[in-house]
PDB file of C-alpha atoms in Angstrom:
ATOM      1  CA  UNK A1019     -46.704 -65.376   1.535  1.00  0.00           C
ATOM      2  CA  UNK A1020     -46.992 -63.803  -1.599  1.00  0.00           C
ATOM      3  CA  UNK A1021     -44.109 -63.723  -3.733  1.00  0.00           C
ATOM      4  CA  UNK A1022     -44.364 -60.930  -6.285  1.00  0.00           C
ATOM      5  CA  UNK A1023     -42.134 -61.535  -9.068  1.00  0.00           C
ATOM      6  CA  UNK A1024     -41.919 -58.696 -11.616  1.00  0.00           C
ATOM      7  CA  UNK A1025     -40.141 -58.855 -15.317  1.00  0.00           C
ATOM      8  CA  UNK A1026     -38.523 -55.983 -16.623  1.00  0.00           C
ATOM      9  CA  UNK A1027     -39.268 -55.659 -20.233  1.00  0.00           C
ATOM     10  CA  UNK A1028     -36.105 -55.995 -22.522  1.00  0.00           C
ATOM     11  CA  UNK A1029     -35.350 -54.832 -25.113  1.00  0.00           C
ATOM     12  CA  UNK A1030     -33.129 -57.240 -27.226  1.00  0.00           C
ATOM     13  CA  UNK A1031     -30.202 -56.240 -29.717  1.00  0.00           C
ATOM     14  CA  UNK A1032     -27.702 -58.845 -30.541  1.00  0.00           C
ATOM     15  CA  UNK A1033     -25.398 -56.081 -29.001  1.00  0.00           C
ATOM     16  CA  UNK A1034     -26.513 -56.690 -25.838  1.00  0.00           C
ATOM     17  CA  UNK A1035     -29.698 -56.480 -24.754  1.00  0.00           C
ATOM     18  CA  UNK A1036     -31.592 -53.417 -22.398  1.00  0.00           C
ATOM     19  CA  UNK A1037     -33.369 -53.670 -19.048  1.00  0.00           C
ATOM     20  CA  UNK A1038     -36.090 -50.670 -18.887  1.00  0.00           C
ATOM     21  CA  UNK A1039     -38.104 -49.777 -15.378  1.00  0.00           C
ATOM     22  CA  UNK A1040     -40.767 -46.910 -16.304  1.00  0.00           C
ATOM     23  CA  UNK A1041     -42.752 -45.392 -13.975  1.00  0.00           C
ATOM     24  CA  UNK A1042     -45.466 -48.297 -14.684  1.00  0.00           C
ATOM     25  CA  UNK A1043     -42.984 -51.181 -14.420  1.00  0.00           C
ATOM     26  CA  UNK A1044     -43.120 -51.550 -10.100  1.00  0.00           C
ATOM     27  CA  UNK A1045     -45.711 -50.590  -8.746  1.00  0.00           C
ATOM     28  CA  UNK A1046     -44.382 -47.833  -6.563  1.00  0.00           C
ATOM     29  CA  UNK A1047     -42.739 -44.813  -7.037  1.00  0.00           C
ATOM     30  CA  UNK A1048     -38.449 -44.792  -6.688  1.00  0.00           C
ATOM     31  CA  UNK A1049     -36.590 -42.417  -4.137  1.00  0.00           C
ATOM     32  CA  UNK A1050     -33.786 -44.936  -3.604  1.00  0.00           C
ATOM     33  CA  UNK A1051     -31.284 -46.573  -5.182  1.00  0.00           C
ATOM     34  CA  UNK A1052     -28.139 -48.752  -4.128  1.00  0.00           C
ATOM     35  CA  UNK A1053     -26.690 -51.660  -4.948  1.00  0.00           C
ATOM     36  CA  UNK A1054     -24.580 -53.995  -3.587  1.00  0.00           C
ATOM     37  CA  UNK A1055     -21.098 -56.143  -4.714  1.00  0.00           C
ATOM     38  CA  UNK A1056     -18.602 -57.538  -4.050  1.00  0.00           C
ATOM     39  CA  UNK A1057     -20.199 -59.743  -0.673  1.00  0.00           C
ATOM     40  CA  UNK A1058     -18.421 -62.667   0.149  1.00  0.00           C
ATOM     41  CA  UNK A1059     -19.667 -66.628  -0.666  1.00  0.00           C
ATOM     42  CA  UNK A1060     -20.156 -66.506   3.020  1.00  0.00           C
ATOM     43  CA  UNK A1061     -21.832 -63.119   4.374  1.00  0.00           C
ATOM     44  CA  UNK A1062     -25.045 -62.917   4.693  1.00  0.00           C
ATOM     45  CA  UNK A1063     -27.111 -59.442   3.676  1.00  0.00           C
ATOM     46  CA  UNK A1064     -30.269 -57.695   5.447  1.00  0.00           C
ATOM     47  CA  UNK A1065     -31.421 -59.159   8.117  1.00  0.00           C
ATOM     48  CA  UNK A1066     -34.082 -56.896   9.206  1.00  0.00           C
ATOM     49  CA  UNK A1067     -38.077 -55.330   7.717  1.00  0.00           C
ATOM     50  CA  UNK A1068     -39.569 -52.509   6.874  1.00  0.00           C
ATOM     51  CA  UNK A1069     -42.505 -50.815   8.393  1.00  0.00           C
ATOM     52  CA  UNK A1070     -43.363 -49.488   5.983  1.00  0.00           C
ATOM     53  CA  UNK A1071     -40.639 -49.450   2.351  1.00  0.00           C
ATOM     54  CA  UNK A1072     -41.082 -51.476  -0.861  1.00  0.00           C
ATOM     55  CA  UNK A1073     -38.222 -52.630  -2.284  1.00  0.00           C
ATOM     56  CA  UNK A1074     -37.528 -54.301  -6.013  1.00  0.00           C
ATOM     57  CA  UNK A1075     -34.528 -56.344  -6.353  1.00  0.00           C
ATOM     58  CA  UNK A1076     -32.738 -57.021  -9.346  1.00  0.00           C
ATOM     59  CA  UNK A1077     -30.147 -59.536 -10.320  1.00  0.00           C
ATOM     60  CA  UNK A1078     -27.782 -57.027 -11.781  1.00  0.00           C
ATOM     61  CA  UNK A1079     -24.719 -59.892 -12.796  1.00  0.00           C
ATOM     62  CA  UNK A1080     -24.369 -63.757 -10.399  1.00  0.00           C
ATOM     63  CA  UNK A1081     -26.928 -64.898  -8.355  1.00  0.00           C
ATOM     64  CA  UNK A1082     -28.386 -64.664  -4.735  1.00  0.00           C
ATOM     65  CA  UNK A1083     -30.658 -66.080  -2.922  1.00  0.00           C
ATOM     66  CA  UNK A1084     -33.259 -64.383  -0.777  1.00  0.00           C
ATOM     67  CA  UNK A1085     -35.210 -65.908   3.123  1.00  0.00           C
ATOM     68  CA  UNK A1086     -38.714 -64.424   3.098  1.00  0.00           C
ATOM     69  CA  UNK A1087     -40.102 -64.284   6.655  1.00  0.00           C
ATOM     70  CA  UNK A1088     -43.887 -62.985   7.331  1.00  0.00           C
ATOM     71  CA  UNK A1089     -44.145 -64.354  10.574  1.00  0.00           C
ATOM     72  CA  UNK A1090     -46.354 -67.882   9.839  1.00  0.00           C
ATOM     73  CA  UNK A1091     -44.240 -69.070   6.338  1.00  0.00           C
ATOM     74  CA  UNK A1092     -40.632 -68.948   5.521  1.00  0.00           C
ATOM     75  CA  UNK A1093     -39.663 -69.071   1.312  1.00  0.00           C
ATOM     76  CA  UNK A1094     -36.399 -68.418  -0.403  1.00  0.00           C
ATOM     77  CA  UNK A1095     -36.300 -66.918  -3.963  1.00  0.00           C
ATOM     78  CA  UNK A1096     -33.010 -67.289  -5.787  1.00  0.00           C
ATOM     79  CA  UNK A1097     -32.367 -64.407  -7.914  1.00  0.00           C
ATOM     80  CA  UNK A1098     -30.656 -64.924 -10.582  1.00  0.00           C
ATOM     81  CA  UNK A1099     -31.814 -63.263 -13.957  1.00  0.00           C
ATOM     82  CA  UNK A1100     -31.257 -59.583 -14.348  1.00  0.00           C
ATOM     83  CA  UNK A1101     -34.855 -59.083 -16.538  1.00  0.00           C
ATOM     84  CA  UNK A1102     -36.641 -60.480 -12.941  1.00  0.00           C
ATOM     85  CA  UNK A1103     -36.987 -58.470 -10.166  1.00  0.00           C
ATOM     86  CA  UNK A1104     -38.736 -59.645  -6.817  1.00  0.00           C
ATOM     87  CA  UNK A1105     -40.989 -57.348  -5.213  1.00  0.00           C
ATOM     88  CA  UNK A1106     -40.395 -57.501  -1.624  1.00  0.00           C
ATOM     89  CA  UNK A1107     -43.186 -55.276   0.155  1.00  0.00           C
ATOM     90  CA  UNK A1108     -43.646 -53.926   4.321  1.00  0.00           C
ATOM     91  CA  UNK A1109     -43.279 -56.003   7.440  1.00  0.00           C
ATOM     92  CA  UNK A1110     -41.465 -58.574   5.252  1.00  0.00           C
ATOM     93  CA  UNK A1111     -38.751 -59.623   7.211  1.00  0.00           C
ATOM     94  CA  UNK A1112     -35.605 -60.152   4.077  1.00  0.00           C
ATOM     95  CA  UNK A1113     -32.047 -62.035   4.723  1.00  0.00           C
ATOM     96  CA  UNK A1114     -29.532 -62.248   1.183  1.00  0.00           C
ATOM     97  CA  UNK A1115     -26.877 -65.043   1.378  1.00  0.00           C
ATOM     98  CA  UNK A1116     -25.599 -67.351  -1.077  1.00  0.00           C
ATOM     99  CA  UNK A1117     -24.179 -64.785  -3.300  1.00  0.00           C
ATOM    100  CA  UNK A1118     -22.072 -66.079  -5.907  1.00  0.00           C
ATOM    101  CA  UNK A1119     -18.915 -64.399  -7.901  1.00  0.00           C
ATOM    102  CA  UNK A1120     -19.938 -61.053  -9.021  1.00  0.00           C
ATOM    103  CA  UNK A1121     -23.173 -61.360  -7.547  1.00  0.00           C
ATOM    104  CA  UNK A1122     -24.289 -57.172  -7.687  1.00  0.00           C
ATOM    105  CA  UNK A1123     -27.972 -57.001  -5.998  1.00  0.00           C
ATOM    106  CA  UNK A1124     -29.634 -53.957  -7.462  1.00  0.00           C
ATOM    107  CA  UNK A1125     -32.146 -52.435  -4.515  1.00  0.00           C
ATOM    108  CA  UNK A1126     -35.359 -49.904  -6.240  1.00  0.00           C
ATOM    109  CA  UNK A1127     -36.668 -48.503  -2.839  1.00  0.00           C
ATOM    110  CA  UNK A1128     -40.251 -46.272  -2.395  1.00  0.00           C
ATOM    111  CA  UNK A1129     -38.620 -43.972   0.660  1.00  0.00           C
ATOM    112  CA  UNK A1130     -35.894 -43.020   0.763  1.00  0.00           C
ATOM    113  CA  UNK A1131     -33.241 -43.817   4.102  1.00  0.00           C
ATOM    114  CA  UNK A1132     -35.157 -43.702   7.761  1.00  0.00           C
ATOM    115  CA  UNK A1133     -34.252 -45.818  10.317  1.00  0.00           C
ATOM    116  CA  UNK A1134     -37.407 -45.170  12.054  1.00  0.00           C
ATOM    117  CA  UNK A1135     -38.655 -47.789   9.029  1.00  0.00           C
ATOM    118  CA  UNK A1136     -36.535 -50.648  10.658  1.00  0.00           C
ATOM    119  CA  UNK A1137     -37.063 -53.337  12.833  1.00  0.00           C
ATOM    120  CA  UNK A1138     -33.421 -54.625  12.991  1.00  0.00           C
ATOM    121  CA  UNK A1139     -34.160 -57.794  15.598  1.00  0.00           C
ATOM    122  CA  UNK A1140     -36.445 -60.611  14.389  1.00  0.00           C
ATOM    123  CA  UNK A1141     -38.663 -61.279  18.010  1.00  0.00           C
ATOM    124  CA  UNK A1142     -39.042 -57.162  18.011  1.00  0.00           C
ATOM    125  CA  UNK A1143     -40.360 -58.054  14.138  1.00  0.00           C
ATOM    126  CA  UNK A1144     -42.289 -61.481  15.677  1.00  0.00           C
ATOM    127  CA  UNK A1145     -44.178 -58.174  17.967  1.00  0.00           C
ATOM    128  CA  UNK A1146     -44.368 -55.821  15.603  1.00  0.00           C
ATOM    129  CA  UNK A1147     -46.181 -57.564  13.269  1.00  0.00           C
ATOM    130  CA  UNK A1148     -48.540 -59.205  15.417  1.00  0.00           C
ATOM    131  CA  UNK A1149     -49.780 -55.760  17.158  1.00  0.00           C
ATOM    132  CA  UNK A1150     -50.471 -54.552  13.282  1.00  0.00           C
ATOM    133  CA  UNK A1151     -51.858 -56.866  11.441  1.00  0.00           C
TER     134      UNK A1151
END
């Protein structure tokens, strides 16, 4: 499984750093932005895959783990730096867990919300990738 961490360009300043995302920072046009916050440390988010959508997950504050599965391999990535984002391609199962207190996860998405793009059952995901690779 290919894991891609995107380095978010930053402007370093003694008054506080600025992270900058422009058209050439990520490999898709941003169609939707949302963020997760106030997630209890015992909660799990995600638990789905997308047929077409790509996402960039950025830990704006705190930390959390992202478990990625492609049907053959499972990888856990800890995100804890706001200048590093995790690119998740389509046809990848994702679960977010182990949120620290105060964690905020911003998600940049390549498409607007479309329920038909979601695969919400892991067995359905395995069948989908088997027939669509």
